Amino acid sequence: MSNFLLLNGPNLNLLGSREPEIYGSTSLADIENKLSKICLEASHLLDSFQSNAEHELVNKIHEAKDANVNCIIFNPGAFTHSSIALRDALSGINIPFIEVHISNIYSREDFRQKSYLSDIAEGVISGLGIEGYELALTVALKRFS
Ligand code: CA2
């Protein structure tokens, strides 16, 4: 049995309730439940965590080491474009992660086109809507279970 972690950053708790034209109408709980079900069907476990606070995400990344997490699926939200702390946390644990963005960050404002995490990610999925999470999990299960 392998362990996977679905991590979501600031404001992603609002999924499904606002800005559906950009982020769709599915809630974060729906996404978490769906991915958890896929994991369980493959006899693996998914832990899900969302926070609006950078330090809580950093702590969860540190804890992933002790929890023997095989791969992290991470939508860092706006911290993508600002957080050296998250980059350092991910660099320090030696667990592969897949960066996911619901929207295509390269077709939006200039400030969204810089990610502090992409070059150290296993891979990046951006602009495929919430299906990006499922695609990331499919690859994570293949490569890291
Ligand atoms: O496209 C993505 O997944 C983003 O990571 C989402 C972040 C944004 O800052 C990144 O540039 C790209 C924003 C998440 C905000 O989520 C909301 C969801 C529903 C309503 C309002 C905000």
mmCIF file with all atom_site columns, C-alpha atoms and ligand atoms in Angstrom:
data_model
loop_
_atom_site.group_PDB
_atom_site.id
_atom_site.type_symbol
_atom_site.label_atom_id
_atom_site.label_alt_id
_atom_site.label_comp_id
_atom_site.label_asym_id
_atom_site.label_entity_id
_atom_site.label_seq_id
_atom_site.pdbx_PDB_ins_code
_atom_site.Cartn_x
_atom_site.Cartn_y
_atom_site.Cartn_z
_atom_site.occupancy
_atom_site.B_iso_or_equiv
_atom_site.pdbx_formal_charge
_atom_site.auth_seq_id
_atom_site.auth_comp_id
_atom_site.auth_asym_id
_atom_site.auth_atom_id
_atom_site.pdbx_PDB_model_num
ATOM   1   C CA  . MET A 1 1   ? 0.000   0.000  0.000   1.00 0.00 ? 1   MET A CA  1
ATOM   2   C CA  . SER A 1 2   ? 1.288   3.444  -0.946  1.00 0.00 ? 2   SER A CA  1
ATOM   3   C CA  . ASN A 1 3   ? 0.411   6.866  0.432   1.00 0.00 ? 3   ASN A CA  1
ATOM   4   C CA  . PHE A 1 4   ? -0.444  9.892  -1.641  1.00 0.00 ? 4   PHE A CA  1
ATOM   5   C CA  . LEU A 1 5   ? -1.049  13.449 -0.508  1.00 0.00 ? 5   LEU A CA  1
ATOM   6   C CA  . LEU A 1 6   ? -3.367  15.933 -2.217  1.00 0.00 ? 6   LEU A CA  1
ATOM   7   C CA  . LEU A 1 7   ? -2.365  19.413 -1.152  1.00 0.00 ? 7   LEU A CA  1
ATOM   8   C CA  . ASN A 1 8   ? -4.229  22.620 -2.006  1.00 0.00 ? 8   ASN A CA  1
ATOM   9   C CA  . GLY A 1 9   ? -3.208  26.183 -1.230  1.00 0.00 ? 9   GLY A CA  1
ATOM   10  C CA  . PRO A 1 10  ? -5.009  29.451 -0.541  1.00 0.00 ? 10  PRO A CA  1
ATOM   11  C CA  . ASN A 1 11  ? -8.567  30.090 -1.666  1.00 0.00 ? 11  ASN A CA  1
ATOM   12  C CA  . LEU A 1 12  ? -9.006  26.669 -3.226  1.00 0.00 ? 12  LEU A CA  1
ATOM   13  C CA  . ASN A 1 13  ? -11.526 25.995 -0.441  1.00 0.00 ? 13  ASN A CA  1
ATOM   14  C CA  . LEU A 1 14  ? -13.760 28.347 -2.476  1.00 0.00 ? 14  LEU A CA  1
ATOM   15  C CA  . LEU A 1 15  ? -13.880 26.017 -5.470  1.00 0.00 ? 15  LEU A CA  1
ATOM   16  C CA  . GLY A 1 16  ? -17.369 25.571 -6.797  1.00 0.00 ? 16  GLY A CA  1
ATOM   17  C CA  . SER A 1 17  ? -18.757 28.593 -5.021  1.00 0.00 ? 17  SER A CA  1
ATOM   18  C CA  . ARG A 1 18  ? -17.252 31.551 -6.926  1.00 0.00 ? 18  ARG A CA  1
ATOM   19  C CA  . GLU A 1 19  ? -15.638 32.361 -10.298 1.00 0.00 ? 19  GLU A CA  1
ATOM   20  C CA  . PRO A 1 20  ? -17.015 29.180 -11.973 1.00 0.00 ? 20  PRO A CA  1
ATOM   21  C CA  . GLU A 1 21  ? -15.992 30.584 -15.377 1.00 0.00 ? 21  GLU A CA  1
ATOM   22  C CA  . ILE A 1 22  ? -12.340 30.162 -14.376 1.00 0.00 ? 22  ILE A CA  1
ATOM   23  C CA  . TYR A 1 23  ? -12.364 27.383 -11.791 1.00 0.00 ? 23  TYR A CA  1
ATOM   24  C CA  . GLY A 1 24  ? -15.501 25.368 -12.596 1.00 0.00 ? 24  GLY A CA  1
ATOM   25  C CA  . SER A 1 25  ? -18.413 24.430 -10.384 1.00 0.00 ? 25  SER A CA  1
ATOM   26  C CA  . THR A 1 26  ? -17.046 21.382 -8.566  1.00 0.00 ? 26  THR A CA  1
ATOM   27  C CA  . SER A 1 27  ? -16.215 21.745 -4.880  1.00 0.00 ? 27  SER A CA  1
ATOM   28  C CA  . LEU A 1 28  ? -12.877 20.824 -3.347  1.00 0.00 ? 28  LEU A CA  1
ATOM   29  C CA  . ALA A 1 29  ? -14.614 18.174 -1.229  1.00 0.00 ? 29  ALA A CA  1
ATOM   30  C CA  . ASP A 1 30  ? -15.925 16.552 -4.437  1.00 0.00 ? 30  ASP A CA  1
ATOM   31  C CA  . ILE A 1 31  ? -12.402 16.483 -5.902  1.00 0.00 ? 31  ILE A CA  1
ATOM   32  C CA  . GLU A 1 32  ? -10.932 15.069 -2.693  1.00 0.00 ? 32  GLU A CA  1
ATOM   33  C CA  . ASN A 1 33  ? -13.609 12.362 -2.500  1.00 0.00 ? 33  ASN A CA  1
ATOM   34  C CA  . LYS A 1 34  ? -13.146 11.359 -6.119  1.00 0.00 ? 34  LYS A CA  1
ATOM   35  C CA  . LEU A 1 35  ? -9.354  11.085 -5.851  1.00 0.00 ? 35  LEU A CA  1
ATOM   36  C CA  . SER A 1 36  ? -9.633  9.220  -2.577  1.00 0.00 ? 36  SER A CA  1
ATOM   37  C CA  . LYS A 1 37  ? -11.995 6.706  -4.188  1.00 0.00 ? 37  LYS A CA  1
ATOM   38  C CA  . ILE A 1 38  ? -9.584  6.178  -7.106  1.00 0.00 ? 38  ILE A CA  1
ATOM   39  C CA  . CYS A 1 39  ? -6.759  5.564  -4.630  1.00 0.00 ? 39  CYS A CA  1
ATOM   40  C CA  . LEU A 1 40  ? -8.774  3.149  -2.524  1.00 0.00 ? 40  LEU A CA  1
ATOM   41  C CA  . GLU A 1 41  ? -9.805  1.191  -5.628  1.00 0.00 ? 41  GLU A CA  1
ATOM   42  C CA  . ALA A 1 42  ? -6.102  0.765  -6.357  1.00 0.00 ? 42  ALA A CA  1
ATOM   43  C CA  . SER A 1 43  ? -5.550  -0.302 -2.702  1.00 0.00 ? 43  SER A CA  1
ATOM   44  C CA  . HIS A 1 44  ? -3.684  2.888  -1.854  1.00 0.00 ? 44  HIS A CA  1
ATOM   45  C CA  . LEU A 1 45  ? -4.389  5.770  0.511   1.00 0.00 ? 45  LEU A CA  1
ATOM   46  C CA  . LEU A 1 46  ? -4.945  9.470  -0.131  1.00 0.00 ? 46  LEU A CA  1
ATOM   47  C CA  . ASP A 1 47  ? -4.639  12.144 2.513   1.00 0.00 ? 47  ASP A CA  1
ATOM   48  C CA  . SER A 1 48  ? -6.073  15.549 1.545   1.00 0.00 ? 48  SER A CA  1
ATOM   49  C CA  . PHE A 1 49  ? -5.186  18.903 3.055   1.00 0.00 ? 49  PHE A CA  1
ATOM   50  C CA  . GLN A 1 50  ? -6.024  22.502 2.147   1.00 0.00 ? 50  GLN A CA  1
ATOM   51  C CA  . SER A 1 51  ? -4.811  25.620 3.877   1.00 0.00 ? 51  SER A CA  1
ATOM   52  C CA  . ASN A 1 52  ? -4.839  29.348 3.335   1.00 0.00 ? 52  ASN A CA  1
ATOM   53  C CA  . ALA A 1 53  ? -1.714  29.663 5.493   1.00 0.00 ? 53  ALA A CA  1
ATOM   54  C CA  . GLU A 1 54  ? 1.764   29.199 4.032   1.00 0.00 ? 54  GLU A CA  1
ATOM   55  C CA  . HIS A 1 55  ? 3.269   27.827 7.256   1.00 0.00 ? 55  HIS A CA  1
ATOM   56  C CA  . GLU A 1 56  ? 0.589   25.132 7.507   1.00 0.00 ? 56  GLU A CA  1
ATOM   57  C CA  . LEU A 1 57  ? 1.411   23.954 4.005   1.00 0.00 ? 57  LEU A CA  1
ATOM   58  C CA  . VAL A 1 58  ? 5.131   23.965 4.871   1.00 0.00 ? 58  VAL A CA  1
ATOM   59  C CA  . ASN A 1 59  ? 4.399   21.884 8.007   1.00 0.00 ? 59  ASN A CA  1
ATOM   60  C CA  . LYS A 1 60  ? 2.278   19.410 6.055   1.00 0.00 ? 60  LYS A CA  1
ATOM   61  C CA  . ILE A 1 61  ? 5.096   18.987 3.517   1.00 0.00 ? 61  ILE A CA  1
ATOM   62  C CA  . HIS A 1 62  ? 7.561   18.293 6.360   1.00 0.00 ? 62  HIS A CA  1
ATOM   63  C CA  . GLU A 1 63  ? 5.151   15.747 7.884   1.00 0.00 ? 63  GLU A CA  1
ATOM   64  C CA  . ALA A 1 64  ? 4.866   13.955 4.520   1.00 0.00 ? 64  ALA A CA  1
ATOM   65  C CA  . LYS A 1 65  ? 8.325   12.512 5.106   1.00 0.00 ? 65  LYS A CA  1
ATOM   66  C CA  . ASP A 1 66  ? 7.320   10.784 8.366   1.00 0.00 ? 66  ASP A CA  1
ATOM   67  C CA  . ALA A 1 67  ? 4.013   9.715  6.805   1.00 0.00 ? 67  ALA A CA  1
ATOM   68  C CA  . ASN A 1 68  ? 5.934   7.869  4.058   1.00 0.00 ? 68  ASN A CA  1
ATOM   69  C CA  . VAL A 1 69  ? 4.142   9.743  1.304   1.00 0.00 ? 69  VAL A CA  1
ATOM   70  C CA  . ASN A 1 70  ? 5.134   8.432  -2.135  1.00 0.00 ? 70  ASN A CA  1
ATOM   71  C CA  . CYS A 1 71  ? 4.031   11.441 -4.156  1.00 0.00 ? 71  CYS A CA  1
ATOM   72  C CA  . ILE A 1 72  ? 2.333   14.808 -3.539  1.00 0.00 ? 72  ILE A CA  1
ATOM   73  C CA  . ILE A 1 73  ? -0.222  16.314 -5.909  1.00 0.00 ? 73  ILE A CA  1
ATOM   74  C CA  . PHE A 1 74  ? -0.004  20.017 -5.220  1.00 0.00 ? 74  PHE A CA  1
ATOM   75  C CA  . ASN A 1 75  ? -1.985  23.038 -6.319  1.00 0.00 ? 75  ASN A CA  1
ATOM   76  C CA  . PRO A 1 76  ? -0.155  25.798 -4.430  1.00 0.00 ? 76  PRO A CA  1
ATOM   77  C CA  . GLY A 1 77  ? -2.660  28.477 -5.530  1.00 0.00 ? 77  GLY A CA  1
ATOM   78  C CA  . ALA A 1 78  ? -1.236  31.988 -5.481  1.00 0.00 ? 78  ALA A CA  1
ATOM   79  C CA  . PHE A 1 79  ? 1.780   30.801 -3.439  1.00 0.00 ? 79  PHE A CA  1
ATOM   80  C CA  . THR A 1 80  ? 2.990   29.290 -6.733  1.00 0.00 ? 80  THR A CA  1
ATOM   81  C CA  . HIS A 1 81  ? 4.061   32.757 -7.755  1.00 0.00 ? 81  HIS A CA  1
ATOM   82  C CA  . SER A 1 82  ? 5.628   33.911 -4.509  1.00 0.00 ? 82  SER A CA  1
ATOM   83  C CA  . SER A 1 83  ? 6.729   31.204 -2.115  1.00 0.00 ? 83  SER A CA  1
ATOM   84  C CA  . ILE A 1 84  ? 10.395  30.408 -1.672  1.00 0.00 ? 84  ILE A CA  1
ATOM   85  C CA  . ALA A 1 85  ? 9.365   28.783 1.644   1.00 0.00 ? 85  ALA A CA  1
ATOM   86  C CA  . LEU A 1 86  ? 7.267   26.155 -0.149  1.00 0.00 ? 86  LEU A CA  1
ATOM   87  C CA  . ARG A 1 87  ? 10.046  25.593 -2.672  1.00 0.00 ? 87  ARG A CA  1
ATOM   88  C CA  . ASP A 1 88  ? 12.570  25.038 0.130   1.00 0.00 ? 88  ASP A CA  1
ATOM   89  C CA  . ALA A 1 89  ? 10.192  22.692 1.962   1.00 0.00 ? 89  ALA A CA  1
ATOM   90  C CA  . LEU A 1 90  ? 9.668   20.587 -1.170  1.00 0.00 ? 90  LEU A CA  1
ATOM   91  C CA  . SER A 1 91  ? 13.382  20.577 -1.993  1.00 0.00 ? 91  SER A CA  1
ATOM   92  C CA  . GLY A 1 92  ? 14.144  19.378 1.525   1.00 0.00 ? 92  GLY A CA  1
ATOM   93  C CA  . ILE A 1 93  ? 11.986  16.251 1.625   1.00 0.00 ? 93  ILE A CA  1
ATOM   94  C CA  . ASN A 1 94  ? 12.958  14.370 -1.519  1.00 0.00 ? 94  ASN A CA  1
ATOM   95  C CA  . ILE A 1 95  ? 9.388   13.287 -2.302  1.00 0.00 ? 95  ILE A CA  1
ATOM   96  C CA  . PRO A 1 96  ? 8.241   13.743 -5.915  1.00 0.00 ? 96  PRO A CA  1
ATOM   97  C CA  . PHE A 1 97  ? 5.403   16.181 -6.466  1.00 0.00 ? 97  PHE A CA  1
ATOM   98  C CA  . ILE A 1 98  ? 3.189   17.058 -9.406  1.00 0.00 ? 98  ILE A CA  1
ATOM   99  C CA  . GLU A 1 99  ? 2.157   20.714 -9.685  1.00 0.00 ? 99  GLU A CA  1
ATOM   100 C CA  . VAL A 1 100 ? -1.452  21.181 -10.776 1.00 0.00 ? 100 VAL A CA  1
ATOM   101 C CA  . HIS A 1 101 ? -3.263  24.336 -11.847 1.00 0.00 ? 101 HIS A CA  1
ATOM   102 C CA  . ILE A 1 102 ? -6.901  24.361 -12.824 1.00 0.00 ? 102 ILE A CA  1
ATOM   103 C CA  . SER A 1 103 ? -6.466  27.380 -15.075 1.00 0.00 ? 103 SER A CA  1
ATOM   104 C CA  . ASN A 1 104 ? -3.753  27.847 -17.683 1.00 0.00 ? 104 ASN A CA  1
ATOM   105 C CA  . ILE A 1 105 ? -1.383  30.125 -15.775 1.00 0.00 ? 105 ILE A CA  1
ATOM   106 C CA  . TYR A 1 106 ? 0.436   30.957 -19.045 1.00 0.00 ? 106 TYR A CA  1
ATOM   107 C CA  . SER A 1 107 ? -2.668  32.481 -20.611 1.00 0.00 ? 107 SER A CA  1
ATOM   108 C CA  . ARG A 1 108 ? -3.360  34.774 -17.651 1.00 0.00 ? 108 ARG A CA  1
ATOM   109 C CA  . GLU A 1 109 ? -1.697  37.821 -16.075 1.00 0.00 ? 109 GLU A CA  1
ATOM   110 C CA  . ASP A 1 110 ? 2.102   38.174 -16.311 1.00 0.00 ? 110 ASP A CA  1
ATOM   111 C CA  . PHE A 1 111 ? 2.505   37.674 -12.567 1.00 0.00 ? 111 PHE A CA  1
ATOM   112 C CA  . ARG A 1 112 ? 0.968   34.186 -12.820 1.00 0.00 ? 112 ARG A CA  1
ATOM   113 C CA  . GLN A 1 113 ? 3.450   33.067 -15.440 1.00 0.00 ? 113 GLN A CA  1
ATOM   114 C CA  . LYS A 1 114 ? 6.275   32.612 -12.958 1.00 0.00 ? 114 LYS A CA  1
ATOM   115 C CA  . SER A 1 115 ? 6.214   29.491 -10.753 1.00 0.00 ? 115 SER A CA  1
ATOM   116 C CA  . TYR A 1 116 ? 8.747   29.051 -7.971  1.00 0.00 ? 116 TYR A CA  1
ATOM   117 C CA  . LEU A 1 117 ? 8.053   25.322 -8.000  1.00 0.00 ? 117 LEU A CA  1
ATOM   118 C CA  . SER A 1 118 ? 7.787   24.059 -11.591 1.00 0.00 ? 118 SER A CA  1
ATOM   119 C CA  . ASP A 1 119 ? 11.486  23.394 -12.185 1.00 0.00 ? 119 ASP A CA  1
ATOM   120 C CA  . ILE A 1 120 ? 11.708  21.068 -9.172  1.00 0.00 ? 120 ILE A CA  1
ATOM   121 C CA  . ALA A 1 121 ? 8.348   19.349 -9.849  1.00 0.00 ? 121 ALA A CA  1
ATOM   122 C CA  . GLU A 1 122 ? 8.095   15.902 -11.417 1.00 0.00 ? 122 GLU A CA  1
ATOM   123 C CA  . GLY A 1 123 ? 5.755   17.567 -13.898 1.00 0.00 ? 123 GLY A CA  1
ATOM   124 C CA  . VAL A 1 124 ? 3.190   20.324 -14.254 1.00 0.00 ? 124 VAL A CA  1
ATOM   125 C CA  . ILE A 1 125 ? -0.439  20.224 -15.417 1.00 0.00 ? 125 ILE A CA  1
ATOM   126 C CA  . SER A 1 126 ? -2.007  23.598 -16.093 1.00 0.00 ? 126 SER A CA  1
ATOM   127 C CA  . GLY A 1 127 ? -5.237  24.602 -17.799 1.00 0.00 ? 127 GLY A CA  1
ATOM   128 C CA  . LEU A 1 128 ? -7.044  21.264 -17.961 1.00 0.00 ? 128 LEU A CA  1
ATOM   129 C CA  . GLY A 1 129 ? -9.580  22.196 -15.309 1.00 0.00 ? 129 GLY A CA  1
ATOM   130 C CA  . ILE A 1 130 ? -10.198 19.979 -12.318 1.00 0.00 ? 130 ILE A CA  1
ATOM   131 C CA  . GLU A 1 131 ? -9.449  16.932 -14.481 1.00 0.00 ? 131 GLU A CA  1
ATOM   132 C CA  . GLY A 1 132 ? -5.823  17.933 -14.020 1.00 0.00 ? 132 GLY A CA  1
ATOM   133 C CA  . TYR A 1 133 ? -5.952  16.533 -10.488 1.00 0.00 ? 133 TYR A CA  1
ATOM   134 C CA  . GLU A 1 134 ? -7.135  13.158 -11.742 1.00 0.00 ? 134 GLU A CA  1
ATOM   135 C CA  . LEU A 1 135 ? -4.540  13.084 -14.509 1.00 0.00 ? 135 LEU A CA  1
ATOM   136 C CA  . ALA A 1 136 ? -1.830  13.841 -11.967 1.00 0.00 ? 136 ALA A CA  1
ATOM   137 C CA  . LEU A 1 137 ? -3.066  11.029 -9.730  1.00 0.00 ? 137 LEU A CA  1
ATOM   138 C CA  . THR A 1 138 ? -3.099  8.582  -12.648 1.00 0.00 ? 138 THR A CA  1
ATOM   139 C CA  . VAL A 1 139 ? 0.568   9.301  -13.314 1.00 0.00 ? 139 VAL A CA  1
ATOM   140 C CA  . ALA A 1 140 ? 1.439   9.289  -9.601  1.00 0.00 ? 140 ALA A CA  1
ATOM   141 C CA  . LEU A 1 141 ? -0.151  5.843  -9.155  1.00 0.00 ? 141 LEU A CA  1
ATOM   142 C CA  . LYS A 1 142 ? 1.743   4.481  -12.153 1.00 0.00 ? 142 LYS A CA  1
ATOM   143 C CA  . ARG A 1 143 ? 5.107   5.889  -11.237 1.00 0.00 ? 143 ARG A CA  1
ATOM   144 C CA  . PHE A 1 144 ? 5.220   5.960  -7.467  1.00 0.00 ? 144 PHE A CA  1
ATOM   145 C CA  . SER A 1 145 ? 3.087   3.177  -5.980  1.00 0.00 ? 145 SER A CA  1
HETATM 146 O O1  . CA2 B 2 .   ? -5.309  27.750 -11.716 1.00 0.00 ? 1   CA2 B O1  1
HETATM 147 C C1  . CA2 B 2 .   ? -5.021  27.425 -10.562 1.00 0.00 ? 1   CA2 B C1  1
HETATM 148 O O2  . CA2 B 2 .   ? -5.285  26.324 -10.088 1.00 0.00 ? 1   CA2 B O2  1
HETATM 149 C C2  . CA2 B 2 .   ? -4.350  28.445 -9.635  1.00 0.00 ? 1   CA2 B C2  1
HETATM 150 O O3  . CA2 B 2 .   ? -3.389  27.756 -8.837  1.00 0.00 ? 1   CA2 B O3  1
HETATM 151 C C3  . CA2 B 2 .   ? -5.445  28.997 -8.765  1.00 0.00 ? 1   CA2 B C3  1
HETATM 152 C C4  . CA2 B 2 .   ? -5.000  30.127 -7.862  1.00 0.00 ? 1   CA2 B C4  1
HETATM 153 C C5  . CA2 B 2 .   ? -4.264  31.201 -8.649  1.00 0.00 ? 1   CA2 B C5  1
HETATM 154 O O4  . CA2 B 2 .   ? -3.754  32.183 -7.788  1.00 0.00 ? 1   CA2 B O4  1
HETATM 155 C C6  . CA2 B 2 .   ? -3.119  30.599 -9.467  1.00 0.00 ? 1   CA2 B C6  1
HETATM 156 O O5  . CA2 B 2 .   ? -2.529  31.642 -10.207 1.00 0.00 ? 1   CA2 B O5  1
HETATM 157 C C7  . CA2 B 2 .   ? -3.634  29.534 -10.406 1.00 0.00 ? 1   CA2 B C7  1
HETATM 158 C C8  . CA2 B 2 .   ? -6.199  30.797 -7.197  1.00 0.00 ? 1   CA2 B C8  1
HETATM 159 C C9  . CA2 B 2 .   ? -7.088  29.867 -6.460  1.00 0.00 ? 1   CA2 B C9  1
HETATM 160 C C10 . CA2 B 2 .   ? -8.340  30.608 -6.132  1.00 0.00 ? 1   CA2 B C10 1
HETATM 161 O O6  . CA2 B 2 .   ? -9.373  29.673 -6.148  1.00 0.00 ? 1   CA2 B O6  1
HETATM 162 C C11 . CA2 B 2 .   ? -10.641 30.164 -6.194  1.00 0.00 ? 1   CA2 B C11 1
HETATM 163 C C12 . CA2 B 2 .   ? -11.620 29.237 -6.469  1.00 0.00 ? 1   CA2 B C12 1
HETATM 164 C C13 . CA2 B 2 .   ? -12.922 29.659 -6.570  1.00 0.00 ? 1   CA2 B C13 1
HETATM 165 C C14 . CA2 B 2 .   ? -13.229 30.981 -6.381  1.00 0.00 ? 1   CA2 B C14 1
HETATM 166 C C15 . CA2 B 2 .   ? -12.252 31.901 -6.104  1.00 0.00 ? 1   CA2 B C15 1
HETATM 167 C C16 . CA2 B 2 .   ? -10.950 31.491 -5.998  1.00 0.00 ? 1   CA2 B C16 1
#
